[in-house]
Every structure is written in C-alpha cells, then in structure tokens.
CSV table of C-alpha atoms in Angstrom, one decimal:
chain,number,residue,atom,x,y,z
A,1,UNK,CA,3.6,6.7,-49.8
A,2,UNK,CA,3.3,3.0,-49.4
A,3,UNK,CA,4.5,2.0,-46.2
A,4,UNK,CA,4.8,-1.3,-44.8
A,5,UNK,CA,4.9,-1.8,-40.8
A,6,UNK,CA,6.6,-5.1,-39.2
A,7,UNK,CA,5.8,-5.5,-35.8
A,8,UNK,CA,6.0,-8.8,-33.7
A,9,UNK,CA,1.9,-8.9,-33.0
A,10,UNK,CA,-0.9,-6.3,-32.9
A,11,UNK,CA,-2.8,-8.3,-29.5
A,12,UNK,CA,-3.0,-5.3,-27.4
A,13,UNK,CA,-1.6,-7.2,-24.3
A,14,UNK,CA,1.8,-7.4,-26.0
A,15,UNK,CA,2.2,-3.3,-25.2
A,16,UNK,CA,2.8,-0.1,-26.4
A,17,UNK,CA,4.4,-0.5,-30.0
A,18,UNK,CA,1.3,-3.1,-31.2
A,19,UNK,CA,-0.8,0.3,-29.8
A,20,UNK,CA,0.9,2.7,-31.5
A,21,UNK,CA,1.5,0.9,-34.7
A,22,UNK,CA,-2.2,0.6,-34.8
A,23,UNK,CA,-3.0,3.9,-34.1
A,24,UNK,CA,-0.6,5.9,-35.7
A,25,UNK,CA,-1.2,3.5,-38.9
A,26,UNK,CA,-4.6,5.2,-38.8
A,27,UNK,CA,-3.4,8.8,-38.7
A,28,UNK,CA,-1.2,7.8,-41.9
A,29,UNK,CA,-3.5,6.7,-43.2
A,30,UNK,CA,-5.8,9.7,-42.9
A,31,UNK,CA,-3.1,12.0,-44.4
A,32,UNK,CA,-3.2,9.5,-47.4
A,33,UNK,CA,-0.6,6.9,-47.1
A,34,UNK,CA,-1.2,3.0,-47.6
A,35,UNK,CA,-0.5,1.3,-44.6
A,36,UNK,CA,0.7,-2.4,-44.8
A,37,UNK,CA,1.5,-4.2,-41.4
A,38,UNK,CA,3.4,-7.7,-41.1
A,39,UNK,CA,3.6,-9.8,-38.0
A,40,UNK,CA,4.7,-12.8,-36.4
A,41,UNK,CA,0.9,-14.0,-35.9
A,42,UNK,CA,-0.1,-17.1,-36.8
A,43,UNK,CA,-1.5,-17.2,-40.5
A,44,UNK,CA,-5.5,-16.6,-40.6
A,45,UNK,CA,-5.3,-14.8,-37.1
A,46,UNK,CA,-7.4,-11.5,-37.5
A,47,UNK,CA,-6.6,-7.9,-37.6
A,48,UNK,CA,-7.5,-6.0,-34.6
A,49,UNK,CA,-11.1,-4.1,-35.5
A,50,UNK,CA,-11.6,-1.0,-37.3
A,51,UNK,CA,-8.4,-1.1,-38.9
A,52,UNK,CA,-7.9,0.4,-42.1
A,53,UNK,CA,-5.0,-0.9,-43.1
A,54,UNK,CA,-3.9,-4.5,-44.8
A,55,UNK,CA,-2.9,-7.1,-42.5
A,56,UNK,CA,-0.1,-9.8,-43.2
A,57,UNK,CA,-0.1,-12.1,-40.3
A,58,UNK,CA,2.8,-14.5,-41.2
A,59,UNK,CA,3.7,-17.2,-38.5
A,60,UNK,CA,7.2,-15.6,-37.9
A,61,UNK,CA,10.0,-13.7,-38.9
A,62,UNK,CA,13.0,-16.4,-39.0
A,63,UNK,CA,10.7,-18.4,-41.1
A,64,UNK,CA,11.9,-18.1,-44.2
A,65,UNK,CA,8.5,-17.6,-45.3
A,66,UNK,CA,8.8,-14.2,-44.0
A,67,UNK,CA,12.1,-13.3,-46.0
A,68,UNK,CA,10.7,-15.0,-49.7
A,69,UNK,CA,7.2,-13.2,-48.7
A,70,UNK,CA,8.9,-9.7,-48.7
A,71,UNK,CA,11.3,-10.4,-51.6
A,72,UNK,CA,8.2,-11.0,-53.7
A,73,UNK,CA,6.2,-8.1,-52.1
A,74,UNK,CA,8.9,-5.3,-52.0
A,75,UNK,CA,8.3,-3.4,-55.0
A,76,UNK,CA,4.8,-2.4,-53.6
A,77,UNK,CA,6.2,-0.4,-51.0
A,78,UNK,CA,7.9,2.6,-50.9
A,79,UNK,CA,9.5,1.9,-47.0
A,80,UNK,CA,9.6,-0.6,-44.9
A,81,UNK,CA,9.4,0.2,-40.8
A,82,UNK,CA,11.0,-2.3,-38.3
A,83,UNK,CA,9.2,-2.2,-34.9
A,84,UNK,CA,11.8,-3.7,-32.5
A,85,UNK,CA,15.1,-5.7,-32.5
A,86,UNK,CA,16.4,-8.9,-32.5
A,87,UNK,CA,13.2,-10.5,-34.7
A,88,UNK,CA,12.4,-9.4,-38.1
A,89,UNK,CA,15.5,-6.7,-38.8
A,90,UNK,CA,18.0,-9.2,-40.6
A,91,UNK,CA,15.4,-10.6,-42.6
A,92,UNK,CA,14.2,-7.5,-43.7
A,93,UNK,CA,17.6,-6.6,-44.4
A,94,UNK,CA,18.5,-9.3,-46.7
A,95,UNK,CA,15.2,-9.6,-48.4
A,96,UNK,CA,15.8,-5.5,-49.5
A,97,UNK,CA,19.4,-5.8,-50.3
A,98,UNK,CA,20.1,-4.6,-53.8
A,99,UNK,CA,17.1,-2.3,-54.0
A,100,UNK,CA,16.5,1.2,-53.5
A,101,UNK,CA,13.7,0.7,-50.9
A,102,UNK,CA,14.7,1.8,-47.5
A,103,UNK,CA,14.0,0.4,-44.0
A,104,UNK,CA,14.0,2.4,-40.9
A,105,UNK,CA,14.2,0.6,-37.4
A,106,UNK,CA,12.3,1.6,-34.2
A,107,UNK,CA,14.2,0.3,-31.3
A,108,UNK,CA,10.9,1.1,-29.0
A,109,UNK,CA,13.0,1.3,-26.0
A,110,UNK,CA,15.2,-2.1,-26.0
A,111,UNK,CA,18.4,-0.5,-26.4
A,112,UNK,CA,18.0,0.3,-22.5
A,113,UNK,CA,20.6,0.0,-20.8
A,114,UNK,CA,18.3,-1.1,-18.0
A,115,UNK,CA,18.0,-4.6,-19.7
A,116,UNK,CA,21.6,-4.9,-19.2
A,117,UNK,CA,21.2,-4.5,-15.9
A,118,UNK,CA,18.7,-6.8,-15.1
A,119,UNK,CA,19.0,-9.5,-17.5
A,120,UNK,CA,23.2,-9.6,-17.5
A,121,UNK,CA,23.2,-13.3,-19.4
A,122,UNK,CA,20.6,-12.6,-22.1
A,123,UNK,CA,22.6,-9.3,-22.3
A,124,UNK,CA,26.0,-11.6,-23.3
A,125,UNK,CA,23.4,-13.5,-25.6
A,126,UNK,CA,22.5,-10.4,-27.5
A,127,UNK,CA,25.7,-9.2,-27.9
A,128,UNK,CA,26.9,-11.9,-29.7
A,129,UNK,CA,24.1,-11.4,-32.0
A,130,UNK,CA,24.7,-7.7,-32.5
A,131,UNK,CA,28.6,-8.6,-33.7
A,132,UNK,CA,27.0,-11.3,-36.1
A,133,UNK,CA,24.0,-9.3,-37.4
A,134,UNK,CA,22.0,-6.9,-35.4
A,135,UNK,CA,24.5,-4.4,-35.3
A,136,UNK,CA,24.4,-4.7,-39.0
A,137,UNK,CA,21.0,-4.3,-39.3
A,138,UNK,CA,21.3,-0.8,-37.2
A,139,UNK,CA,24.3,0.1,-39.5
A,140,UNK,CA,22.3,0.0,-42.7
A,141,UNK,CA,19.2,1.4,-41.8
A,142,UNK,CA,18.3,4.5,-43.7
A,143,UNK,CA,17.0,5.7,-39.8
A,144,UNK,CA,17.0,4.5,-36.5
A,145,UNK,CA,13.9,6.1,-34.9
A,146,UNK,CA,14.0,7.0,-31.1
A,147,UNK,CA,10.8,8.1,-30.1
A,148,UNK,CA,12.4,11.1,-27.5
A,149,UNK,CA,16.0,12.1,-26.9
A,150,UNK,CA,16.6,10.7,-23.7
A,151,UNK,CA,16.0,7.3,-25.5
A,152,UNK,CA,18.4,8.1,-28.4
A,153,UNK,CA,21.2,9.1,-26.2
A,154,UNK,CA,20.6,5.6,-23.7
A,155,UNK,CA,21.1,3.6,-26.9
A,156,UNK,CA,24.6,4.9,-27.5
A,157,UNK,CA,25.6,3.4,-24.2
A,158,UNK,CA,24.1,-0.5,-24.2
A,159,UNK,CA,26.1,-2.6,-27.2
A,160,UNK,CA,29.5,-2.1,-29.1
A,161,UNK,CA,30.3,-1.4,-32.1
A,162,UNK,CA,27.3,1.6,-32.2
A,163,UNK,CA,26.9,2.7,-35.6
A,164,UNK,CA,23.1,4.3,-36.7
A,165,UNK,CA,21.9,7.3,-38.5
A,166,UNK,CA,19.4,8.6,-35.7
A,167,UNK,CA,16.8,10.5,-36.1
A,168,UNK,CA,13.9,11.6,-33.2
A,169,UNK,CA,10.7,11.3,-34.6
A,170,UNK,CA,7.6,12.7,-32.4
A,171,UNK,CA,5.9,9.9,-31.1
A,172,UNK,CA,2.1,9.8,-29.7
A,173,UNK,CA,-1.5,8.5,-29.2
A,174,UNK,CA,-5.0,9.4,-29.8
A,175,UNK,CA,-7.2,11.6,-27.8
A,176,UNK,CA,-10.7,9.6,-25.9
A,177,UNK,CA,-13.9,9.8,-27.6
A,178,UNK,CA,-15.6,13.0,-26.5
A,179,UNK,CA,-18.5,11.1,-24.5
A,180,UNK,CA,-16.5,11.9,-21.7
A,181,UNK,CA,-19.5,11.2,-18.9
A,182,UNK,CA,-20.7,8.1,-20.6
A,183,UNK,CA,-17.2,6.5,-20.8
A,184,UNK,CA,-17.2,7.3,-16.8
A,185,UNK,CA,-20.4,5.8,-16.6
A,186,UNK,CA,-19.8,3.0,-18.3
A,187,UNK,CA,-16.7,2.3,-15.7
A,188,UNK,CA,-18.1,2.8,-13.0
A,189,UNK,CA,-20.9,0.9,-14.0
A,190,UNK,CA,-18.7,-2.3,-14.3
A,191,UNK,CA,-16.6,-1.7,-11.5
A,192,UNK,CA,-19.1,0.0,-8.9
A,193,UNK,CA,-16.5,-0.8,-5.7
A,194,UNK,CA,-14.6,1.9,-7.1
A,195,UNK,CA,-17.3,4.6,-6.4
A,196,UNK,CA,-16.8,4.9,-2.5
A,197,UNK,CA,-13.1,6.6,-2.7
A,198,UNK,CA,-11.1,8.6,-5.2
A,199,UNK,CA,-8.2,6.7,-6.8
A,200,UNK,CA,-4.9,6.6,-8.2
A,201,UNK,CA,-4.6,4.1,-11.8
A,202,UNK,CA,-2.1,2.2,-12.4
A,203,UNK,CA,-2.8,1.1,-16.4
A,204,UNK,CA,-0.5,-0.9,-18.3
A,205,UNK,CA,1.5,-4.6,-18.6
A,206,UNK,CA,2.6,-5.9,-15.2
A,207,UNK,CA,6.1,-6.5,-15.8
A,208,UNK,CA,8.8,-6.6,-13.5
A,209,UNK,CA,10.6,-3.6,-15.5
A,210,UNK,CA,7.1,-1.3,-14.3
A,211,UNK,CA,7.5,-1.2,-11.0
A,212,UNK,CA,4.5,-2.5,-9.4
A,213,UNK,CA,6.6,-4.6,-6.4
A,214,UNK,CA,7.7,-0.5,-5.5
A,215,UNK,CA,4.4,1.0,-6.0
A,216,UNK,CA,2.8,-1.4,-3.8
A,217,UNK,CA,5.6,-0.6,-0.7
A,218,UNK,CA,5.6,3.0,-1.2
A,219,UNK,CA,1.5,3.1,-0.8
A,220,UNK,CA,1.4,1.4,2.2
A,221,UNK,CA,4.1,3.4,3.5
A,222,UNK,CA,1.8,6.7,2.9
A,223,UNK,CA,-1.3,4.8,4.1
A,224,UNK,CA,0.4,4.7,7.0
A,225,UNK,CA,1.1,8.4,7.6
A,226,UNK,CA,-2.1,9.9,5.6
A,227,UNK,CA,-5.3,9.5,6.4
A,228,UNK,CA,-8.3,9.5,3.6
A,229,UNK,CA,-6.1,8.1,1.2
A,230,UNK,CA,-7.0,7.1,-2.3
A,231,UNK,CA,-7.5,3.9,-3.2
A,232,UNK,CA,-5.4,2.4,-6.0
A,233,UNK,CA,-6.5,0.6,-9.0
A,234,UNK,CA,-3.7,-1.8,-10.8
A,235,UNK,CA,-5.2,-2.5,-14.4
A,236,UNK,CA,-3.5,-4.7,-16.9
A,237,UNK,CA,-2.5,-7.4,-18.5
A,238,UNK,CA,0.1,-10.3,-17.0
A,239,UNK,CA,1.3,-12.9,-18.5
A,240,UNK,CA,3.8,-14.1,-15.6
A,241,UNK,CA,1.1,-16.1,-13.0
A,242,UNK,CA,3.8,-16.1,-10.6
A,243,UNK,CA,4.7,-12.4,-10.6
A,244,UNK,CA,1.3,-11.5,-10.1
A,245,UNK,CA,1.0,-14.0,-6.9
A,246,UNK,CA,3.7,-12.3,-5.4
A,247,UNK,CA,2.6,-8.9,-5.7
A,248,UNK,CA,-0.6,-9.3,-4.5
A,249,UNK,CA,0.8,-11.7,-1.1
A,250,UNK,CA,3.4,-8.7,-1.2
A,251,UNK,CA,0.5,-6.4,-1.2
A,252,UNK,CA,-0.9,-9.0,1.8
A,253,UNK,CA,2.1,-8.8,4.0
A,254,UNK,CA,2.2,-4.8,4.1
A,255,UNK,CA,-1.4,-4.8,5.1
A,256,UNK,CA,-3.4,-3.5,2.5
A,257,UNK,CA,-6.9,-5.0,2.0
A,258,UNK,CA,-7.8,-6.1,-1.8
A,259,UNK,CA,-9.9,-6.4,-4.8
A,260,UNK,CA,-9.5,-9.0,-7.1
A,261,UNK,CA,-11.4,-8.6,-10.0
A,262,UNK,CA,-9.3,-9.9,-12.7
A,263,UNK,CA,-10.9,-13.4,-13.0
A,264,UNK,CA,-14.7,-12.4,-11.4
A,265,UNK,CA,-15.5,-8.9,-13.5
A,266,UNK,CA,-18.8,-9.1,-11.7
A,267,UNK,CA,-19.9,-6.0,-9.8
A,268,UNK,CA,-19.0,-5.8,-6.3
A,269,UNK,CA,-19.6,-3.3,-3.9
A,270,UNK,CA,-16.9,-3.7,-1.2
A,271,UNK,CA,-14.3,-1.7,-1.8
A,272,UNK,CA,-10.7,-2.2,-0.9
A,273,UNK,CA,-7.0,-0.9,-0.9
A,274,UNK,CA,-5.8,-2.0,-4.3
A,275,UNK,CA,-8.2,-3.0,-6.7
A,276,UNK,CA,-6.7,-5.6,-8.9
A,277,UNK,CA,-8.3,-5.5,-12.8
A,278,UNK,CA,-7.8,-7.1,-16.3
A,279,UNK,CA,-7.0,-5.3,-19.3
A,280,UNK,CA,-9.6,-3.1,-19.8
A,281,UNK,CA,-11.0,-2.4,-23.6
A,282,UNK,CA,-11.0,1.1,-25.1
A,283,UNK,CA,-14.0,2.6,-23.7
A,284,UNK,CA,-13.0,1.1,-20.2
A,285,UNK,CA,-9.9,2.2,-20.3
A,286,UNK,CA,-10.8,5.7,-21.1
A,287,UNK,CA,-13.7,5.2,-18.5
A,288,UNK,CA,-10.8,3.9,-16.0
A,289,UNK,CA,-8.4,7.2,-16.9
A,290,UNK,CA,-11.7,10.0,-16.7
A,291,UNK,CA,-12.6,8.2,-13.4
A,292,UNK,CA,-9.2,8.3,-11.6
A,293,UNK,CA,-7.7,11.7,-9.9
A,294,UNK,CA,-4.2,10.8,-11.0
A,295,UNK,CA,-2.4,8.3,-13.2
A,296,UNK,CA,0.9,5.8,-11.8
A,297,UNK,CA,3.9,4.6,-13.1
A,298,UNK,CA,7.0,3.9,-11.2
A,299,UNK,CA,8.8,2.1,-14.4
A,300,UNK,CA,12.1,1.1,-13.6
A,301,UNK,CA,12.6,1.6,-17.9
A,302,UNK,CA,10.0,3.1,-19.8
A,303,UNK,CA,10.9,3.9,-23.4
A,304,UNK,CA,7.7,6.2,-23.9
A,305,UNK,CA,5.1,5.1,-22.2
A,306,UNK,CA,1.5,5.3,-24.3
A,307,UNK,CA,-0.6,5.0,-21.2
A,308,UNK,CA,1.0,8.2,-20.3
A,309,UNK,CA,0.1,10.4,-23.0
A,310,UNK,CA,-3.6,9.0,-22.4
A,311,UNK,CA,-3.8,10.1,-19.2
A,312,UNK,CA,-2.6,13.8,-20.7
A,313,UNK,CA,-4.7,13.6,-23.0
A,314,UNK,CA,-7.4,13.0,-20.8
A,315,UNK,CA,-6.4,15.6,-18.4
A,316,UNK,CA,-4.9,13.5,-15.9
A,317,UNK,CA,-2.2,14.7,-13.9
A,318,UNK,CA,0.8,12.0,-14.4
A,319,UNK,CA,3.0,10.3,-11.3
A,320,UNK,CA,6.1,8.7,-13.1
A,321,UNK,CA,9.4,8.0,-12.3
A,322,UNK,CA,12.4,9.3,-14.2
A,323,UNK,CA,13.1,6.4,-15.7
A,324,UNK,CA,9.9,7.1,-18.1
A,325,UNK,CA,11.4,8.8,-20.7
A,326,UNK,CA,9.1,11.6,-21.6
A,327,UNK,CA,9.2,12.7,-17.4
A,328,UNK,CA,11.5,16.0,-19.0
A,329,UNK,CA,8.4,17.1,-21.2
A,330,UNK,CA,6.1,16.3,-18.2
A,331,UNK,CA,8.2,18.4,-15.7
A,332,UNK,CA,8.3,21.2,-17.5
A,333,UNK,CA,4.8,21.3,-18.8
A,334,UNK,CA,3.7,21.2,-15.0
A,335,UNK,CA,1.5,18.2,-15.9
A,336,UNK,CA,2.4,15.9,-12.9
A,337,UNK,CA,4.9,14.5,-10.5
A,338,UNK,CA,8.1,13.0,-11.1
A,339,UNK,CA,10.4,11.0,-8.4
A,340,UNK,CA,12.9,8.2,-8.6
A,341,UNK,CA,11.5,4.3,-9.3
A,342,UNK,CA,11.5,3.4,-6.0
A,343,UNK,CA,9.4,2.8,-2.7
A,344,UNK,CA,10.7,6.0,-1.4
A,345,UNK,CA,10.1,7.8,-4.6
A,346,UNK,CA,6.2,6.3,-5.0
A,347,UNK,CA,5.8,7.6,-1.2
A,348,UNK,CA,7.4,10.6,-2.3
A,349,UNK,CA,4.9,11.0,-5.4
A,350,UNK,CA,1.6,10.2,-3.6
A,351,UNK,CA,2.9,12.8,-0.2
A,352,UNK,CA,3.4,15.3,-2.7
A,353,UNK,CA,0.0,14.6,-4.4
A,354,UNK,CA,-1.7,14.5,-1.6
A,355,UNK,CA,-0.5,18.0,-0.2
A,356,UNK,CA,-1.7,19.9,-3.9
A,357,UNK,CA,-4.9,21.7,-3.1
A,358,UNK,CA,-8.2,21.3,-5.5
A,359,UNK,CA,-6.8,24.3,-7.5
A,360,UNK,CA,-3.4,23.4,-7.5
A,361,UNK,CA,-4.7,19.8,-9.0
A,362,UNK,CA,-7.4,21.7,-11.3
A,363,UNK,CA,-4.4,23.6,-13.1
A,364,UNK,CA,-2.7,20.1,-12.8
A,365,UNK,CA,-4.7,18.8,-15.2
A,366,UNK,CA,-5.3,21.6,-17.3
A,367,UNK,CA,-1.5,21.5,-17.8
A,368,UNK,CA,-1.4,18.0,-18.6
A,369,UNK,CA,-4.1,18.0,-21.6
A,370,UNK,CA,-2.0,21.2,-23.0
A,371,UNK,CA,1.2,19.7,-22.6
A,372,UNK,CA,-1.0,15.9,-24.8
A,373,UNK,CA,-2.0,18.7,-27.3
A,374,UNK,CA,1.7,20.3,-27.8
A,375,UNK,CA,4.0,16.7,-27.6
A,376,UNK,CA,2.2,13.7,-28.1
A,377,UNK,CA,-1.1,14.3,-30.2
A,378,UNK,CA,-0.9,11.1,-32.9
A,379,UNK,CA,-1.8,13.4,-36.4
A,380,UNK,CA,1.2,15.5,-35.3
A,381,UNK,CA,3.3,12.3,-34.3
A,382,UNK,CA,2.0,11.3,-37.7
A,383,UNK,CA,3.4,14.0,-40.0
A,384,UNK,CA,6.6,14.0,-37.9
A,385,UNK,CA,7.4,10.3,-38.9
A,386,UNK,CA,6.0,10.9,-42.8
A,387,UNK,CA,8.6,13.5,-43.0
A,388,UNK,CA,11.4,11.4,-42.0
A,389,UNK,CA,10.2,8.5,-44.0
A,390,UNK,CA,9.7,11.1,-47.1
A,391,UNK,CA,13.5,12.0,-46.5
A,392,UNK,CA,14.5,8.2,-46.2
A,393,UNK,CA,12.9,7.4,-50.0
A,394,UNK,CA,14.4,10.6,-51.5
A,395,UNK,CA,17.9,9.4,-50.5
C-alpha cells in the first residue's frame, strides 16, 4: 500500500509520535509499503537520517498550502494517517472529501482526560473547536487508532458529542543494536561520573505532565531512609528554561547534590545525586538504558510511553506510574514496578526496588525483554496497523 503519514515534525525532541512515526515507517516499509510523511516543518528542512521514506516538509497545516498540496497529491496514496489532533485533521478532511481514500487518526494520547484537568481554559478552547470541526474530523474517520485500551476507553470520557470507529492497533519500538558492550562503553565513556554508583534513568521530555517535580521529592525521601542508594540520571530534552530552573533549585532545597551536564557534555569525574543530561542520540541513549539498573517514569499522563518499551527491550526492569498506560501489560508480565504519580508512589517504587535481591532483579529483567518481545516489538506493531489500514481501503 501507499501510505501517507502527517505528523506535526519528525525533530526527536518533540516526543514519542515523531519516534514512532519514524520507526514504524521503517518496519512498513520493510514489509513493502511506500511510506510518505507530511509535516509542519519549515520547507527545505531535512529528513531525519537513514530514513527511507519521502519527506514532505510543508511550513504548516492551516496553510492552505497544505490542503491544495494534498488535493493534488491524493490519488497517490492509498491512506492517509493523522498523527494527533487539533492541527492537520480538518484539512485532511476537506482535501479527501468526495474520494474513496480513507484517513485514519491517531489521537497519541491527547484525548486525556488529564489535560482537562490541568489545562481547564485551553480545555473550554478545544471544545469549542471539537463542536465546530474536530469532532467532525473523529466522526468521519475510517479509524481512530488508540495505541492500548486503557487509552481508548479515557477518550470516551474528555469531549462531547463522542462519535469514532475505534480500533486498538499494537503499538511499539525497535530493539538496540546488538553491540550491547560497546553502546555501554560508549556512555560511560562520555559521561564517566556515572561509573562510581549504580543508577536509576529517567529518559524522556521534561514536561510538567512527566512527573519530574514528584520524582525528585520521592528520591530524597528514600535517600533519607536507605543507605547506598542509586544515583539518578534525568536525560532529556526541555524546552521550558523555567521549568527546568525550578526542578533543579527544587532538587537544591531537598538536599540532593547535582550534576549538570546539559550545557558542559565534557567528562567529569565527580559524581552526584541527580545527574542532569541532554537528549542523548541513539547510541547514547541505548548506552544510557544498558548502563542503568532500572528505568523511571512517574507520568502524571502517559499515552504509551516509547522510552518504556526501550528499556524492555533492553532488559530493563520498568518503574512507572499508573498513569502510563501500558503499566497493565507491565504488571502482569512481571517486568517492573508500578505505583501512583506521586512523591509517595516514586518512594514507594524505589523502597520496593531497593528490597528485590540480585535474583529477584535478574528474573526482573529477563521478564521485561520477554514481555518487549510479546507487546511492543515494532515489525509486529507494524503488521498490526497494515491490517487495520488494509481493512480501512477495502471499505
């Protein structure tokens, strides 16, 4: 099939959906369909490497650029997939009105009821736009695709009228290279502080919805009943300057020494509390999940969470919070530790990490790559969403 992918950006600091569209557009394309992605980007910006796939960066979606772009363009594909709300879904609705080519939606998580919660005026804002269009867009899709079922049965909840022909399509990521010891190497290599003490990773945006402010307070409350505690690493992008000052003076005030090495990657030797770090690249992030005992993440909403599956797939017991979607899969595959999205519940995680034995963490992580292997490898994520798709264009 002929598919073509809209998506806001492919920068890999936007999160999770420009990752997976990436890599899942490779596993399609390795079962034979031509991938076509779309984005927002600004015209002549370049496709992330080693793609295979063509690359329409367009300058924005309520352009109406975009719209005449895909009226002319339609006929060559045989779907069109919207990644995310509110942006490109009317526009892609108009421009295939009157033909038989279908579009499918992926909410990626922002039908959350959490947002509603936290952001009560843009809430009101959006809304409004669901009565006047993006309810409409839902409505008409051949398939809304949720990427779990916890996710499809939050959506009902969040905007009114709700009208959608759901489908839950398996959803995952790629396993890391198989260099296993160099990708360590290479880490540790750049990021030698980190060799003193075992740590915990946190690895993804830093965003208020992930939790960080609660991670930080629940580690220095069990620093301060354990002793020979692991350090913990915070990795990831920020685009919020202020958000990031106040979690690291938060981090400050509850007396846990730091790292910053977000702005000065040199090596350095002295080794801290938290470890603050950039995004890290592919090999470093792989290097940064081999290296770790445990992976993090307290989100307060977390639609999937990519970084996850990583860390299964690298064997890596998980510490999440319920509010990560996938924590059902997770519990019952034995592959980590699941508690609320709070101080208490981080505290909660790390006491009850910290009391596993070696073999109790050994069959830890042997649980987590099995469970990677049976729920979230991409070629099988791959064939799931073919199949719907395939259904979508029969219709």
């Amino acid at each position: 099939m002929r598919i073509l992918r809209v998506v806001h950006t492919l920068r890999r600091e936007a999160g999770g959906p420009s990752e997976s569209v990436v890599r899942s557009s490779a596993a399609l394309g390795a079962l034979g369909h031509e991938i076509a992605v779309a984005t927002a980007d600004a015209p002549g910006t370049p496709p992330p490497p080693a793609t295979g796939f063509a690359f329409h960066p367009l300058g924005g979606f309520n352009r109406p650029v975009f719209q005449s772009w895909l009226q002319r363009e339609r006929t060559r594909f045989d779907a069109v997939l919207v990644h995310g709300l509110w942006q490109a879904g009317w526009a892609v609705r108009q421009a295939l009105a009157g033909t038989r080519t279908p579009y499918l939606v992926f909410p990626h998580g922002m039908l959350d009821p959490w947002f509603a919660r936290a952001y009560p005026l843009k809430h009101v804002k959006k809304q409004l736009y669901w009565w006047w269009r993006e309810g409409r867009v839902m409505r008409d899709a051949a398939a809304v695709c949720f990427t779990c079922e916890a996710e499809r049965r939050l959506a009902q909840k969040t905007f009114t009228p709700y009208s959608a022909n759901e489908r839950v399509v398996a959803y995952g990521t790629a396993k890391p290279p198989a260099n296993h010891e160099a990708l360590r190497a290479a880490f540790i290599s750049r990021f030698p502080a980190l060799t003193s003490r075992p740590f915990i990773l946190f690895l993804s945006r830093i965003h208020a919805k992930k939790g960080v402010h609660e991670l930080i307070s629940g580690y220095a409350k069990f620093r301060q009943t354990h002793r020979d505690t692991p350090g913990l690493v915070i990795a990831g992008p920020c685009e919020d300057a202020d958000l990031l000052q106040d979690l690291q003076r938060h981090a400050g005030l509850a007396g846990l020494s730091q790292l910053e090495l977000r702005e000065n990657p040199a090596p350095v030797l002295t080794p801290a509390d938290i470890t603050w770090l950039p995004m890290l690249g592919d090999d470093l992030k792989w290097g940064a999940m081999l290296s770790a005992e445990a992976f993090i993440l307290p989100s307060h909403q977390e639609n999937f969470g990519i970084a996850v599956a990583e860390a299964l797939a690298c064997g890596r017991p998980v510490l999440i919070s319920d509010k990560v979607n996938i924590w059902r899969e997770i519990d019952a595959a034995r592959a980590g530790l699941v508690a609320a999205d709070t101080a208490a519940g981080v505290e909660n995680l790390l006491t009850r990490w910290a009391d596993l034995t070696p073999a109790e963490r050994h069959a830890m992580g042997a649980a987590a790559a099995r469970c990677f292997a049976a729920n979230f490898e991409i070629t099988n994520a791959a064939k799931s969403l073919a199949g719907v798709i395939r259904e979508c264009v029969a219709d």
